[in-house]
Amino acid sequence: LTTCVDGACLAIKSYVGHSQALVRQGTRLLFVPQIISISRKEYTCPNFLGLPDLLKQYLPPSIEMLSPTLDARKSERALRQSYLRLGLQFTSLVTVKQAWNRAVEGQRAWEQSAYNELPSEDMLQILVLGPRYLTDDPFLSGNLRAHLESLGAQVYTASQVPDEISLELCKSVNKR
């Protein structure tokens, strides 16, 4: 976290630090997407928009980066095309399409399983809110989830709440 510029947020500092650690361990190819948007009507922060360019400043020139542009403001078809172009650098179109379909099915199954966890009425239930990169990461969160669970709580994060519910509830939050 200390090798990145002071003005960078925790997410960027952790990404840079993790990438540097991977390079020290011998990694020569990194997946560093340019994430423009993860929702139809929103942009990510400017730091994430420029992540591939920023990261290049902290890594040796010999390190290769795969940097597809991910933009959910466009159609799902356009997003799929971005992934397909990336996959075609490594294998055939048939294999890439099969991988895409398996990934979509796997994502849906994971989301459904996360939403289906029914709360136990006998346990204290805690919803930990915050950016998912923080709440779902044991290192960045200080292992908060495991600690709360060790105290007997049933812990939930935003990743266990369907996006439709999260988006609806966000409308009622005062953003000032």
GROMACS .gro file of C-alpha atoms in nm:
model
  176
    1LEU     CA    1   0.000   0.000   0.000
    2THR     CA    2   0.297   0.230   0.045
    3THR     CA    3   0.438   0.216  -0.309
    4CYS     CA    4   0.150   0.401  -0.474
    5VAL     CA    5   0.101   0.779  -0.483
    6ASP     CA    6  -0.054   0.930  -0.172
    7GLY     CA    7  -0.365   1.056  -0.350
    8ALA     CA    8  -0.472   0.710  -0.467
    9CYS     CA    9  -0.763   0.538  -0.295
   10LEU     CA   10  -0.733   0.208  -0.107
   11ALA     CA   11  -0.866   0.007  -0.402
   12ILE     CA   12  -0.601   0.141  -0.639
   13LYS     CA   13  -0.321   0.110  -0.381
   14SER     CA   14  -0.414  -0.251  -0.311
   15TYR     CA   15  -0.434  -0.331  -0.686
   16VAL     CA   16  -0.090  -0.181  -0.747
   17GLY     CA   17   0.060  -0.354  -0.443
   18HIS     CA   18  -0.092  -0.690  -0.532
   19SER     CA   19   0.029  -0.659  -0.891
   20GLN     CA   20   0.380  -0.577  -0.775
   21ALA     CA   21   0.377  -0.879  -0.542
   22LEU     CA   22   0.270  -1.104  -0.831
   23VAL     CA   23   0.553  -0.969  -1.047
   24ARG     CA   24   0.806  -1.031  -0.766
   25GLN     CA   25   0.681  -1.392  -0.757
   26GLY     CA   26   0.751  -1.436  -1.128
   27THR     CA   27   0.422  -1.341  -1.295
   28ARG     CA   28   0.486  -1.199  -1.641
   29LEU     CA   29   0.130  -1.144  -1.768
   30LEU     CA   30  -0.139  -0.954  -1.576
   31PHE     CA   31  -0.511  -0.910  -1.642
   32VAL     CA   32  -0.576  -0.538  -1.594
   33PRO     CA   33  -0.905  -0.439  -1.757
   34GLN     CA   34  -0.999  -0.082  -1.832
   35ILE     CA   35  -1.326  -0.074  -1.642
   36ILE     CA   36  -1.538   0.208  -1.781
   37SER     CA   37  -1.869   0.101  -1.631
   38ILE     CA   38  -2.017  -0.191  -1.440
   39SER     CA   39  -2.374  -0.059  -1.461
   40ARG     CA   40  -2.582   0.066  -1.750
   41LYS     CA   41  -2.603   0.433  -1.645
   42GLU     CA   42  -2.288   0.480  -1.441
   43TYR     CA   43  -1.914   0.525  -1.484
   44THR     CA   44  -1.644   0.394  -1.253
   45CYS     CA   45  -1.414   0.641  -1.085
   46PRO     CA   46  -1.140   0.803  -1.295
   47ASN     CA   47  -0.873   0.597  -1.119
   48PHE     CA   48  -1.027   0.275  -1.248
   49LEU     CA   49  -1.075   0.423  -1.593
   50GLY     CA   50  -0.700   0.473  -1.614
   51LEU     CA   51  -0.589   0.166  -1.420
   52PRO     CA   52  -0.390   0.000  -1.702
   53ASP     CA   53  -0.195   0.321  -1.769
   54LEU     CA   54  -0.141   0.388  -1.399
   55LEU     CA   55  -0.018   0.036  -1.331
   56LYS     CA   56   0.236   0.055  -1.615
   57GLN     CA   57   0.415   0.327  -1.416
   58TYR     CA   58   0.476   0.084  -1.128
   59LEU     CA   59   0.584  -0.227  -1.319
   60PRO     CA   60   0.890  -0.317  -1.527
   61PRO     CA   61   0.843  -0.267  -1.903
   62SER     CA   62   0.885  -0.643  -1.957
   63ILE     CA   63   0.550  -0.718  -1.789
   64GLU     CA   64   0.266  -0.776  -2.034
   65MET     CA   65  -0.089  -0.671  -1.955
   66LEU     CA   66  -0.418  -0.791  -2.096
   67SER     CA   67  -0.636  -0.480  -2.086
   68PRO     CA   68  -0.976  -0.529  -2.247
   69THR     CA   69  -1.222  -0.244  -2.219
   70LEU     CA   70  -1.524  -0.336  -2.007
   71ASP     CA   71  -1.817  -0.102  -2.054
   72ALA     CA   72  -2.159  -0.208  -1.924
   73ARG     CA   73  -2.317   0.114  -2.055
   74LYS     CA   74  -2.323  -0.057  -2.391
   75SER     CA   75  -2.532  -0.363  -2.464
   76GLU     CA   76  -2.463  -0.702  -2.311
   77ARG     CA   77  -2.370  -0.809  -2.663
   78ALA     CA   78  -2.096  -0.543  -2.676
   79LEU     CA   79  -1.962  -0.655  -2.339
   80ARG     CA   80  -1.963  -1.016  -2.460
   81GLN     CA   81  -1.775  -0.909  -2.774
   82SER     CA   82  -1.506  -0.748  -2.559
   83TYR     CA   83  -1.450  -1.074  -2.374
   84LEU     CA   84  -1.459  -1.275  -2.696
   85ARG     CA   85  -1.187  -1.053  -2.850
   86LEU     CA   86  -0.974  -1.112  -2.542
   87GLY     CA   87  -1.024  -1.489  -2.558
   88LEU     CA   88  -0.940  -1.506  -2.926
   89GLN     CA   89  -0.584  -1.405  -2.838
   90PHE     CA   90  -0.546  -1.751  -2.682
   91THR     CA   91  -0.780  -2.002  -2.846
   92SER     CA   92  -1.051  -2.069  -3.103
   93LEU     CA   93  -1.386  -1.891  -3.128
   94VAL     CA   94  -1.574  -2.210  -3.038
   95THR     CA   95  -1.371  -2.255  -2.719
   96VAL     CA   96  -1.408  -1.888  -2.626
   97LYS     CA   97  -1.787  -1.897  -2.672
   98GLN     CA   98  -1.810  -2.213  -2.462
   99ALA     CA   99  -1.603  -2.048  -2.190
  100TRP     CA  100  -1.826  -1.738  -2.203
  101ASN     CA  101  -2.140  -1.947  -2.166
  102ARG     CA  102  -1.994  -2.144  -1.874
  103ALA     CA  103  -1.886  -1.821  -1.706
  104VAL     CA  104  -2.233  -1.667  -1.742
  105GLU     CA  105  -2.396  -1.984  -1.604
  106GLY     CA  106  -2.145  -1.996  -1.318
  107GLN     CA  107  -2.204  -1.631  -1.230
  108ARG     CA  108  -2.580  -1.678  -1.226
  109ALA     CA  109  -2.550  -1.991  -1.011
  110TRP     CA  110  -2.322  -1.812  -0.765
  111GLU     CA  111  -2.554  -1.512  -0.744
  112GLN     CA  112  -2.855  -1.736  -0.689
  113SER     CA  113  -2.680  -1.938  -0.418
  114ALA     CA  114  -2.571  -1.622  -0.238
  115TYR     CA  115  -2.928  -1.490  -0.242
  116ASN     CA  116  -3.076  -1.818  -0.120
  117GLU     CA  117  -2.895  -1.826   0.214
  118LEU     CA  118  -3.182  -1.806   0.458
  119PRO     CA  119  -3.112  -1.633   0.787
  120SER     CA  120  -3.130  -1.835   1.105
  121GLU     CA  121  -3.367  -1.678   1.355
  122ASP     CA  122  -3.143  -1.791   1.642
  123MET     CA  123  -2.838  -1.595   1.526
  124LEU     CA  124  -2.753  -1.228   1.538
  125GLN     CA  125  -2.767  -1.105   1.179
  126ILE     CA  126  -2.532  -0.832   1.059
  127LEU     CA  127  -2.525  -0.667   0.717
  128VAL     CA  128  -2.179  -0.526   0.642
  129LEU     CA  129  -2.211  -0.245   0.390
  130GLY     CA  130  -1.939  -0.081   0.189
  131PRO     CA  131  -1.757  -0.122  -0.139
  132ARG     CA  132  -1.747  -0.490  -0.232
  133TYR     CA  133  -1.372  -0.484  -0.290
  134LEU     CA  134  -1.341  -0.396   0.078
  135THR     CA  135  -1.620  -0.592   0.248
  136ASP     CA  136  -1.555  -0.915   0.056
  137ASP     CA  137  -1.175  -0.911   0.089
  138PRO     CA  138  -1.039  -1.068   0.411
  139PHE     CA  139  -0.713  -0.871   0.397
  140LEU     CA  140  -0.858  -0.526   0.325
  141SER     CA  141  -1.145  -0.571   0.572
  142GLY     CA  142  -0.919  -0.696   0.850
  143ASN     CA  143  -1.098  -1.032   0.824
  144LEU     CA  144  -1.411  -0.866   0.963
  145ARG     CA  145  -1.653  -1.128   0.834
  146ALA     CA  146  -1.466  -1.420   0.992
  147HIS     CA  147  -1.430  -1.229   1.319
  148LEU     CA  148  -1.803  -1.152   1.338
  149GLU     CA  149  -1.888  -1.512   1.249
  150SER     CA  150  -1.654  -1.637   1.523
  151LEU     CA  151  -1.860  -1.429   1.765
  152GLY     CA  152  -2.173  -1.614   1.652
  153ALA     CA  153  -2.316  -1.366   1.403
  154GLN     CA  154  -2.460  -1.449   1.064
  155VAL     CA  155  -2.290  -1.199   0.830
  156TYR     CA  156  -2.418  -1.068   0.498
  157THR     CA  157  -2.257  -0.836   0.244
  158ALA     CA  158  -2.390  -0.647  -0.057
  159SER     CA  159  -2.283  -0.932  -0.285
  160GLN     CA  160  -2.556  -1.143  -0.122
  161VAL     CA  161  -2.831  -0.894  -0.206
  162PRO     CA  162  -2.977  -0.893  -0.558
  163ASP     CA  163  -2.874  -0.584  -0.758
  164GLU     CA  164  -3.239  -0.488  -0.814
  165ILE     CA  165  -3.292  -0.457  -0.438
  166SER     CA  166  -2.964  -0.271  -0.384
  167LEU     CA  167  -3.042  -0.023  -0.661
  168GLU     CA  168  -3.392   0.038  -0.528
  169LEU     CA  169  -3.267   0.094  -0.173
  170CYS     CA  170  -2.991   0.327  -0.296
  171LYS     CA  171  -3.257   0.565  -0.423
  172SER     CA  172  -3.367   0.628  -0.064
  173VAL     CA  173  -3.018   0.710   0.066
  174ASN     CA  174  -2.934   1.077   0.114
  175LYS     CA  175  -2.613   1.128  -0.081
  176ARG     CA  176  -2.515   1.459   0.075
   0.00000   0.00000   0.00000
